[in-house]
Short mmCIF file of C-alpha atoms in Angstrom, two decimals:
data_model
loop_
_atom_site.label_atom_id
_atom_site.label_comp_id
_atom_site.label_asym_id
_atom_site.label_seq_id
_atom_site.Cartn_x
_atom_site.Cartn_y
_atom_site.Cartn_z
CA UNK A 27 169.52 -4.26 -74.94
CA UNK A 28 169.64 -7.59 -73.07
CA UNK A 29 166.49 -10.20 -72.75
CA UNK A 30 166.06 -8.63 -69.18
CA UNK A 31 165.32 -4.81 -70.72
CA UNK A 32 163.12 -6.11 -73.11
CA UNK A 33 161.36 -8.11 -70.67
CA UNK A 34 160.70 -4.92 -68.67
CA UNK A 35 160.30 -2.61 -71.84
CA UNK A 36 157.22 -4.71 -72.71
CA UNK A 37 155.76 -5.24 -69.50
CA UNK A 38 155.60 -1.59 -69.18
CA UNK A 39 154.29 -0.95 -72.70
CA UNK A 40 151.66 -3.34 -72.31
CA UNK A 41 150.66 -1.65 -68.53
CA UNK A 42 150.27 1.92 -70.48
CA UNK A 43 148.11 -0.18 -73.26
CA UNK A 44 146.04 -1.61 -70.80
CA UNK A 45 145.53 2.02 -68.69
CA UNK A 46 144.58 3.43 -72.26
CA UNK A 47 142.16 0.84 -73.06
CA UNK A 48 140.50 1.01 -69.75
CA UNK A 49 139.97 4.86 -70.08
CA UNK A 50 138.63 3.96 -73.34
CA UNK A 51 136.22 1.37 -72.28
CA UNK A 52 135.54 3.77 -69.09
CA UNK A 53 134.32 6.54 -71.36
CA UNK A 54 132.20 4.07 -74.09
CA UNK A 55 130.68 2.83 -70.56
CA UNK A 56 130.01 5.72 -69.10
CA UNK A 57 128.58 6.99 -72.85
CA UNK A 58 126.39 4.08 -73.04
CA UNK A 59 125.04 4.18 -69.37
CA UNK A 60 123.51 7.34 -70.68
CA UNK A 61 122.84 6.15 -74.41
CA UNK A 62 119.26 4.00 -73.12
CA UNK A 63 117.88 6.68 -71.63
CA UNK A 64 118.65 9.35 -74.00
CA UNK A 65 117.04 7.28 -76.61
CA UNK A 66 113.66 6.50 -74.98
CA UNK A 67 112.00 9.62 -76.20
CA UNK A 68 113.29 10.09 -79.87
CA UNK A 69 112.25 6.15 -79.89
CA UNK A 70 109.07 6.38 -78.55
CA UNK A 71 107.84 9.31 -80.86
CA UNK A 72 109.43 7.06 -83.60
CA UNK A 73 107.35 4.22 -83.05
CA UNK A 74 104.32 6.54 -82.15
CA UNK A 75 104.70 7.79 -85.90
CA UNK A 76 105.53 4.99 -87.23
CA UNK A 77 102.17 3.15 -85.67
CA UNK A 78 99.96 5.81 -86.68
CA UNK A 79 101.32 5.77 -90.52
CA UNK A 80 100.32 1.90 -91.08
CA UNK A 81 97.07 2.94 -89.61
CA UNK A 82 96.59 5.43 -92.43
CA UNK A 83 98.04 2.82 -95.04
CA UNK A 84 96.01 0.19 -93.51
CA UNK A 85 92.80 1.62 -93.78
CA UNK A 86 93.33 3.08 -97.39
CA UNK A 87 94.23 -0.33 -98.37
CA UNK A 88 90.75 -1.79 -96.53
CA UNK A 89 89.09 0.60 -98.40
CA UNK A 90 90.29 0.01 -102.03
CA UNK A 91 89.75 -3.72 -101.06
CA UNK A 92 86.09 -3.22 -100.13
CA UNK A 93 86.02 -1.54 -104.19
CA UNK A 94 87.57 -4.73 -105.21
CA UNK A 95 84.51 -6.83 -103.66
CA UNK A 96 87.74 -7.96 -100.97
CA UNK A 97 87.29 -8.86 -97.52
CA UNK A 98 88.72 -6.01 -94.97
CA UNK A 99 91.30 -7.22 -92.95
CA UNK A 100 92.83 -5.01 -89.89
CA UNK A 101 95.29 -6.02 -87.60
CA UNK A 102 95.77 -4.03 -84.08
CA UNK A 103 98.69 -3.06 -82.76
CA UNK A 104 98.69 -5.32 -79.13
CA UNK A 105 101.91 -4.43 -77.78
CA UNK A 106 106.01 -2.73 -78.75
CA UNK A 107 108.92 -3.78 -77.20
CA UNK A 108 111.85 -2.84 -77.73
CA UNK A 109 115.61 -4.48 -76.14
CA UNK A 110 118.50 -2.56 -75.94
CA UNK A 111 121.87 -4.69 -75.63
CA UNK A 112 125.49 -3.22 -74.66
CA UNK A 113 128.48 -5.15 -75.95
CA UNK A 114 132.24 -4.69 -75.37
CA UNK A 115 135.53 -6.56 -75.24
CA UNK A 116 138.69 -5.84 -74.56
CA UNK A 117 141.92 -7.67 -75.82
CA UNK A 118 146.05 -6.55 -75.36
CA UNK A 119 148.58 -8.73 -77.11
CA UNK A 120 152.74 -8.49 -77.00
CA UNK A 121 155.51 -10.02 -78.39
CA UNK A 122 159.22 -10.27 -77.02
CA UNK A 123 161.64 -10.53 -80.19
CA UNK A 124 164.44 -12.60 -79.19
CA UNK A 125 168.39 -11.49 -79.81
CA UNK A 126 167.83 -8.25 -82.07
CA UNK A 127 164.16 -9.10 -83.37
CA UNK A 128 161.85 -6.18 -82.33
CA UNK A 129 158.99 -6.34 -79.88
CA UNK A 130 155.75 -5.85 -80.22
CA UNK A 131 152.21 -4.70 -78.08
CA UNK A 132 148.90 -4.20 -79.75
CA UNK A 133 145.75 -3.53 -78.03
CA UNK A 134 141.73 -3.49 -78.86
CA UNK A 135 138.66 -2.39 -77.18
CA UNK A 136 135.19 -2.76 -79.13
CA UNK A 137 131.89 -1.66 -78.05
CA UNK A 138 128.67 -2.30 -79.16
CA UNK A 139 125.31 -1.36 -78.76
CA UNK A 140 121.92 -2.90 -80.70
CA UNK A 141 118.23 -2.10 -80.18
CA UNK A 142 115.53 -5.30 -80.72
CA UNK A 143 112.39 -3.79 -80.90
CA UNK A 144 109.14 -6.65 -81.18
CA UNK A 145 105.90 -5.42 -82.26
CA UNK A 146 102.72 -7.44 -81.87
CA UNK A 147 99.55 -7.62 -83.76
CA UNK A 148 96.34 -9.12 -83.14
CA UNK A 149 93.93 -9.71 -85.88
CA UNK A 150 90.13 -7.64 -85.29
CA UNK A 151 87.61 -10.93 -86.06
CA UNK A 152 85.05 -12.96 -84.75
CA UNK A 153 83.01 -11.25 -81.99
CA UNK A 154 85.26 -7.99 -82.04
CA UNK A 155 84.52 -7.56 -85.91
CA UNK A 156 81.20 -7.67 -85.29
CA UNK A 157 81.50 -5.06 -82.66
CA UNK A 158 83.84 -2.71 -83.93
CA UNK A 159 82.92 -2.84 -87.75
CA UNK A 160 79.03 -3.63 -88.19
CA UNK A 161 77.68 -2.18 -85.03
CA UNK A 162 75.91 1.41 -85.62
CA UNK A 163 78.02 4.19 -84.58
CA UNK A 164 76.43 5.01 -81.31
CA UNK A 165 73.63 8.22 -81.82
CA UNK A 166 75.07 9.84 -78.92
CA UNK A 167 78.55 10.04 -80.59
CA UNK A 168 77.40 12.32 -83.40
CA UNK A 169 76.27 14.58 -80.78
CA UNK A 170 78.95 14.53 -78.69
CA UNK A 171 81.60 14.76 -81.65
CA UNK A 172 79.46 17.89 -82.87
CA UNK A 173 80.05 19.30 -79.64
CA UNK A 174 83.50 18.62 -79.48
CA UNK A 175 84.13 20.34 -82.56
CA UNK A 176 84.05 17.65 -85.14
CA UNK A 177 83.17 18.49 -88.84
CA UNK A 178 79.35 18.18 -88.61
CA UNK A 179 78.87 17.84 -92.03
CA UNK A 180 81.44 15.39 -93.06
CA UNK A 181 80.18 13.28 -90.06
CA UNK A 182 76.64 13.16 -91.16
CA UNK A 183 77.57 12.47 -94.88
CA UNK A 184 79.18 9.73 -94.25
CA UNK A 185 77.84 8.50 -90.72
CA UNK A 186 73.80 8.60 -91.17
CA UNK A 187 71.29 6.69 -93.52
CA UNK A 188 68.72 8.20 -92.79
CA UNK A 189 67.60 11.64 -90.93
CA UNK A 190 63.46 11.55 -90.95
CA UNK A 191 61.61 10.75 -94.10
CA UNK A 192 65.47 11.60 -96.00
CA UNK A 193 67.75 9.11 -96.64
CA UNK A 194 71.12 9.15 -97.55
CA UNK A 195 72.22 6.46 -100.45
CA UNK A 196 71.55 3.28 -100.06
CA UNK A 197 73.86 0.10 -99.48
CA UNK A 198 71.30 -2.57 -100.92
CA UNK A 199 72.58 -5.48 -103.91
CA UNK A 200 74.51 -3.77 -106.90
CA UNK A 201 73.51 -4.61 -109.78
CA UNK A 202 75.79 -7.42 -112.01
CA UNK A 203 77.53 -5.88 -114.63
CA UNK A 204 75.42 -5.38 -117.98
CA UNK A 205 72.52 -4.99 -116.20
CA UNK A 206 69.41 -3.10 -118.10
CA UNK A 207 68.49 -1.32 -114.59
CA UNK A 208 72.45 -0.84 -113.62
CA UNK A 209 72.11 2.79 -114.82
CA UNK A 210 68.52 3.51 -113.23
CA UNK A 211 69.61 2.38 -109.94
CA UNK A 212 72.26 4.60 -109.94
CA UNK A 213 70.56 7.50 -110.61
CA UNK A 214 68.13 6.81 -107.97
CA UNK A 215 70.76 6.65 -105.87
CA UNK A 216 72.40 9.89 -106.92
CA UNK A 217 69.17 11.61 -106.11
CA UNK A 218 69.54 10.24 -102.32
CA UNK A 219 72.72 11.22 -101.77
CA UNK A 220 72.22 15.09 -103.26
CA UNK A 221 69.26 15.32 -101.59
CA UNK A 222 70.65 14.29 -98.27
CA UNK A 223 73.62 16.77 -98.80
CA UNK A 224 71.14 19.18 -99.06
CA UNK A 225 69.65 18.52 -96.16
CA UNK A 226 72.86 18.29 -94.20
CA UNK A 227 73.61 21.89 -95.39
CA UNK A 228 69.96 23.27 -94.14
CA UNK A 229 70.88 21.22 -90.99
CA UNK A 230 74.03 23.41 -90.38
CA UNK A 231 72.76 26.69 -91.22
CA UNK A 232 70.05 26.35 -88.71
CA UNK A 233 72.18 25.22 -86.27
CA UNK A 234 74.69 28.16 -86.59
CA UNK A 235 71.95 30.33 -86.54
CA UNK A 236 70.25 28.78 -83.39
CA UNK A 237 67.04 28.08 -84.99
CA UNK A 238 67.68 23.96 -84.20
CA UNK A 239 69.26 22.20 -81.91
CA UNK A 240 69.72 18.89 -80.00
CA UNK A 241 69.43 18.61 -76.07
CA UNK A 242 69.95 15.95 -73.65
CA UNK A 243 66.56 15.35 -71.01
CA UNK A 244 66.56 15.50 -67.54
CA UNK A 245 66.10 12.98 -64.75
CA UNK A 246 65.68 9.54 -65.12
CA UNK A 247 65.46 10.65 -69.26
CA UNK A 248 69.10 12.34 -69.14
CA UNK A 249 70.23 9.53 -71.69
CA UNK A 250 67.21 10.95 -74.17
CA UNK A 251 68.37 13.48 -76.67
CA UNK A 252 65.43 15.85 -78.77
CA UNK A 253 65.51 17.57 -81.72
CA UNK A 254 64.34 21.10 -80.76
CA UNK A 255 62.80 23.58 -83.51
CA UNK A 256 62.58 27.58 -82.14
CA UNK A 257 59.42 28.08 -81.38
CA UNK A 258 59.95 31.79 -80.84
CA UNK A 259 61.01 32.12 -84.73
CA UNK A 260 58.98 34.67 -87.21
CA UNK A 261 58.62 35.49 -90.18
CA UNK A 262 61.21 34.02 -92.91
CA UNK A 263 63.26 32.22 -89.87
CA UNK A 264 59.81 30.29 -89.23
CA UNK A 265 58.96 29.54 -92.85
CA UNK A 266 62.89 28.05 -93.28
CA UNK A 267 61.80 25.68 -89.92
CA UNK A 268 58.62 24.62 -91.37
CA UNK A 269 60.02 23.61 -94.72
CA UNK A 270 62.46 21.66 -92.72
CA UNK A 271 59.29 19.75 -90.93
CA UNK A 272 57.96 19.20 -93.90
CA UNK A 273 60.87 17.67 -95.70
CA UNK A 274 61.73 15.59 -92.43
CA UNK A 275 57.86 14.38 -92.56
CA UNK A 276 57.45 15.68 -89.05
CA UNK A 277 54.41 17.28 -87.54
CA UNK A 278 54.33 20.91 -87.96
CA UNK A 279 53.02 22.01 -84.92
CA UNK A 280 55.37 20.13 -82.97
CA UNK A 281 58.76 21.72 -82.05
CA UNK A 282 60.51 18.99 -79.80
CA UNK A 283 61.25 15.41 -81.17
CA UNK A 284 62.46 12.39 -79.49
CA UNK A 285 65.47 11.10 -81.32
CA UNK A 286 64.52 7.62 -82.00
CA UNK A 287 66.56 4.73 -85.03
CA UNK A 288 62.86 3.90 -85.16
CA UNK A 289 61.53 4.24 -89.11
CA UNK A 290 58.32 2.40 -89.79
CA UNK A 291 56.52 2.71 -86.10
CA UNK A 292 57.74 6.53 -85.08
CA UNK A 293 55.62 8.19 -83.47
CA UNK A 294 53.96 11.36 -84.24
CA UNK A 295 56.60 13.71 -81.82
CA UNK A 296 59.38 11.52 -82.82
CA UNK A 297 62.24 11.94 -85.07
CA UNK A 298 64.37 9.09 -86.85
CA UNK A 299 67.88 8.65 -86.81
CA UNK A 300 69.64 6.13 -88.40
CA UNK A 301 73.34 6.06 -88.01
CA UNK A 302 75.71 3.53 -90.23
CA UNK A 303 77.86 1.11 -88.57
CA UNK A 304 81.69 1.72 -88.95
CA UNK A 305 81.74 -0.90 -92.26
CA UNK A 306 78.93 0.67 -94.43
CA UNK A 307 80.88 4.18 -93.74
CA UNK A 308 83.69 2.20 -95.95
CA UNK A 309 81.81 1.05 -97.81
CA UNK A 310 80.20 4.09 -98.73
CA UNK A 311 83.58 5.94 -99.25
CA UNK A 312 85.01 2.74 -101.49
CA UNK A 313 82.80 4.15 -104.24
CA UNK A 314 85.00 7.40 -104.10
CA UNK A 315 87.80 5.34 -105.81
CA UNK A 316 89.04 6.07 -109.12
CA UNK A 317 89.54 2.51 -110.50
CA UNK A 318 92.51 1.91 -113.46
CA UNK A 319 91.18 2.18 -117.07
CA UNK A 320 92.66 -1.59 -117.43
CA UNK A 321 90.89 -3.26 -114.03
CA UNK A 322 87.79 -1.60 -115.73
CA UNK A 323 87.83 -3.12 -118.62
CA UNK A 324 88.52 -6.69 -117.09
CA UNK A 325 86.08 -6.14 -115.08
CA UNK A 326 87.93 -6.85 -111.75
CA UNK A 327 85.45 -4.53 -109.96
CA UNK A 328 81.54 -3.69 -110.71
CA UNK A 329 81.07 -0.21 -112.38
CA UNK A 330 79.33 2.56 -109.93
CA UNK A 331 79.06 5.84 -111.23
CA UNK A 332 78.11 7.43 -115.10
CA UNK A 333 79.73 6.08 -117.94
CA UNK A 334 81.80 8.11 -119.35
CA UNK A 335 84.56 8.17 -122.73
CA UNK A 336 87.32 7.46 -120.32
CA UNK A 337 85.55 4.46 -118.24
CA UNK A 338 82.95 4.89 -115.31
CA UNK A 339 83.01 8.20 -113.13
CA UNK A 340 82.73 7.35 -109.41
CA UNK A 341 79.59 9.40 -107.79
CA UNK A 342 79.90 12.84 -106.23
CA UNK A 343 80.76 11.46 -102.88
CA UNK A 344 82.94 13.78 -100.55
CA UNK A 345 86.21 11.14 -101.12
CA UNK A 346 88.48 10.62 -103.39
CA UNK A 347 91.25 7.94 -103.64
CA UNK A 348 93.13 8.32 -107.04
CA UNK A 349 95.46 5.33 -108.87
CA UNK A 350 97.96 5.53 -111.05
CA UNK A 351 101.12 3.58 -112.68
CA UNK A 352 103.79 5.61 -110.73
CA UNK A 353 104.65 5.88 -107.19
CA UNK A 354 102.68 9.27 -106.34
CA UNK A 355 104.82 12.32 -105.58
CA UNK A 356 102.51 14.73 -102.91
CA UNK A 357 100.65 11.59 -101.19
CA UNK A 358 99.32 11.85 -97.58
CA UNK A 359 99.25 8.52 -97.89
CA UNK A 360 99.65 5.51 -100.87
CA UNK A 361 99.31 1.78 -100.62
CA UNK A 362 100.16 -0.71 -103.64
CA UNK A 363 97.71 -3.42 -105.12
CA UNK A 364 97.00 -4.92 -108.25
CA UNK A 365 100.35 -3.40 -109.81
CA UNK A 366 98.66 0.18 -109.17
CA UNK A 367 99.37 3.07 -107.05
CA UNK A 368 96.28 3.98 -104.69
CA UNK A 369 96.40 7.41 -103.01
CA UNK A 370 95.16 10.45 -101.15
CA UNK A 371 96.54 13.85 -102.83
CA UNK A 372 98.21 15.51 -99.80
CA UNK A 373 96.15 19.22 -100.76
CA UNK A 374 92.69 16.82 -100.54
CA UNK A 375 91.95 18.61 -97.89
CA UNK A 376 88.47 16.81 -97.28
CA UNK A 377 89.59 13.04 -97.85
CA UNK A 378 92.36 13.40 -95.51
CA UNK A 379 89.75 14.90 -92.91
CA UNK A 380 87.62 11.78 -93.37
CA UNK A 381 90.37 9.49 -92.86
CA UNK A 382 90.97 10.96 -89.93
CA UNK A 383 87.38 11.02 -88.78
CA UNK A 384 87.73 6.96 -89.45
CA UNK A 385 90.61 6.51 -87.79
CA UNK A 386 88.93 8.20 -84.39
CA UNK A 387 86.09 6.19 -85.40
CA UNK A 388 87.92 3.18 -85.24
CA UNK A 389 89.52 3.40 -81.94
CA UNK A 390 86.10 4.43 -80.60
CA UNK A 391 84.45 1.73 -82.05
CA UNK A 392 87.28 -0.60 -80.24
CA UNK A 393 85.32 -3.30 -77.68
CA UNK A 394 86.56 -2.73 -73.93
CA UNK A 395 87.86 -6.78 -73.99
CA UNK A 396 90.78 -8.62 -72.60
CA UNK A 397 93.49 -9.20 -75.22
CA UNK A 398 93.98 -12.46 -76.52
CA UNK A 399 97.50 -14.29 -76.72
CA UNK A 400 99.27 -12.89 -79.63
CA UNK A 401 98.68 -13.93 -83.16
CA UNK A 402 101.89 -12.69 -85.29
CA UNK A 403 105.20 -11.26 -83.51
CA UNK A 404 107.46 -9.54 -85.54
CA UNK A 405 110.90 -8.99 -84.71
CA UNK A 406 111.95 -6.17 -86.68
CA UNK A 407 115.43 -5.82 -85.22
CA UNK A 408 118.67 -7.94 -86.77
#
C-alpha cells in the first residue's frame, strides 16, 4: 500500500472513530440531561432523612450533656444546597506508519457527573435561646396537642409543674455530693413525681369518661380556657369528682375554673397551671439516664436516684437512655461521649414517643425571626 492509501485508510478510520464517539457522547448527554431531574426526589427524601436523624442524635446528645452538668448546644439546619456538575471530553488520536510501519487511530470520550451539596447551620443563642428553650410551653398548646391526638399523659408528665395544689418534681439546687440531706431530698422528690402521676392518671380517666373537660370561652374571652367538672354526675361518678377538688385544693361547690399559671394569688374559681419551659422538660428527662459504673465513681456527674449495690438508680421517670462500652445493636438512636455508648433501645416504646414529642416541641417552640447570616457552611461534597 503506497503513502497515498494509507493517507486515506486513516482519514477514514479516524471519521468512523469520531461518528462513534459522537453517538457515544450523544447518548451520555442525552442520559445526563435526564440524570438531574431523576435525582431530585431520591435526593431530597435523602437529605429529608438524613436532617431529621441528627435531630434525633442531637437532642439525645443535649440531653446526656444536661446529666453531665454540660451546656446544651443545638444548631438549626438554615439552608441545603446541593450543585450538580456534568463533565465530558472527547479526544481521537492517529498515527500514519511510514514505508511498512502500521498505522494507528485511538479514540476517548469521558463523562462525568458530581453532586456538591452545602448544608448550613445556625447556632440557637442569645435572644432565640431564651425563646425557644426557657420560655413556658404555651398553656394553650397542651390543649390543643390533646386535641390533636397527642399522648396526654406523656405530655403532662413531662410538660407541667404544677396542676392545682399538686406538683410535679421539682427543678430547685441538687444537693453536692456527700450531702447528709442528698437522700431526703430525693425522696421528697419521689413523692412529687408519683403523686403527680397519679394525678395525671385520674386526669385521663375522667376525661375518657366525660366527667372533666377543658373549653375555650366565648366573645371577647375566646382566648380563656376552664376546667369544667360535670355537674350532672351522681353517685360514685360525683364522689370520684369531688376527691379530685379536693386533691386539686379547689372549691367544691364550684364546677368551672379559670385556667390561670397563677399559684400564690388564685382565686377561689380558679385553677393553676403551670407548664415547664422546653429546657426544664430536658432537664427533667436527663435524670432518666443510666450513667457508667466508672463516671460514677469519679464522680463526673452528681448522683440522683437510690443507691444501690451496682451505683445510683435513676428515678422512676417515664425515660430511659441506657450506656454501654459497645456500639448498641437495636438503637433508635445512639450518640458517643465520654468513651461511652448513649442510647434509646429501639422496642422503648415510650422514650422514643417522648423524643418525638421534643422534637415537635422544638420546632414549635422555634421564634418567627429573620435568619441571620450563616455561622458554619459545610461542604460535604469532594
Amino acid at each position: 500500500m503506497d503513502v497515498g492509501e494509507k493517507q486515506n485508510s486513516l482519514l477514514l478510520g479516524i471519521k468512523r472513530s469520531l461518528r462513534l464517539i459522537g453517538v457515544v457522547v450523544v447518548f451520555g448527554v442525552v442520559g445526563c440531561g435526564s440524570l438531574g431531574p431523576g435525582r431530585v426526589p431520591g435526593d431530597n427524601f435523602s437529605y429529608n432523612a438524613a436532617i431529621v436523624q441528627s435531630g434525633r442524635e442531637q437532642m439525645l446528645l443535649n440531653l446526656v450533656r444536661i446529666r453531665y452538668l454540660e451546656m446544651p448546644l443545638f444548631l438549626k439546619v438554615s439552608s441545603v444546597l446541593t450543585q450538580y456538575t456534568y463533565e465530558g471530553d472527547v479526544g481521537v488520536a492517529g498515527t500514519q506508519g511510514i514505508g511498512a510501519a502500521p498505522s494507528s487511530i485511538t479514540g476517548s470520550a469521558n463523562l462525568g457527573y458530581s453532586e456538591r451539596p452545602t448544608v448550613t447551620y445556625l447556632p440557637v443563642s442569645g435572644q432565640e435561646f431564651a425563646r425557644q428553650m426557657m420560655s413556658p410551653i404555651p398553656t394553650e398548646l397542651f390543649f390543643g396537642a390533646a386535641q390533636a391526638g397527642w399522648p396526654t399523659d406523656l405530655l403532662m408528665a413531662i410538660g407541667v409543674q404544677r396542676v392545682g395544689d399538686v406538683e410535679n418534681m421539682s427543678f430547685g439546687s441538687v444537693p453536692a455530693p456527700g450531702d447528709v440531706d442528698r437522700e431526703r431530698q430525693f425522696r421528697k422528690d419521689l413523692e412529687k413525681l408519683e403523686r403527680f402521676q397519679r394525678l395525671i392518671r385520674t386526669l385521663v380517666e375522667l376525661a375518657d369518661e366525660d366527667l372533666i373537660e377543658v373549653s375555650r370561652g366565648k366573645g371577647d374571652d375566646s382566648e380563656t380556657r376552664y376546667f369544667v367538672f360535670d355537674r350532672k354526675a351522681t353517685g360514685k361518678a360525683r364522689d370520684r369528682l369531688q376527691a379530685l377538688k379536693r386533691e386539686l385544693g379547689l372549691d367544691l361547690k364550684t364546677n368551672v375554673f379559670r385556667i390561670t399559671e397563677r399559684y400564690t394569688q388564685r382565686q377561689a374559681d380558679e385553677l393553676t397551671f403551670q407548664p415547664r419551659s422546653l429546657l426544664a422538660m430536658m432537664s427533667f428527662l436527663a435524670r432518666g439516664t443510666v450513667v457508667p459504673k466508672v463516671h460514677q465513681q469519679e464522680g463526673r456527674v452528681i448522683p440522683i436516684g437510690v443507691a444501690t449495690a451496682g451505683g445510683v438508680a435513676p428515678p422512676p421517670i417515664p425515660f430511659r437512655i441506657r450506656s454501654q462500652k459497645e456500639p448498641p445493636a437495636r438503637a433508635y438512636v445512639a450518640v458517643r461521649y465520654q468513651d461511652h455508648w448513649f442510647y434509646i433501645e429501639h422496642a422503648d416504646v415510650t422514650s422514643k414517643r417522648i423524643m418525638l414529642t421534643l422534637s415537635i416541641l422544638l420546632s414549635l417552640q422555634a421564634p418567627d425571626v429573620e435568619a441571620a447570616a450563616p455561622a458554619l457552611t459545610l461542604p460535604t461534597g469532594p
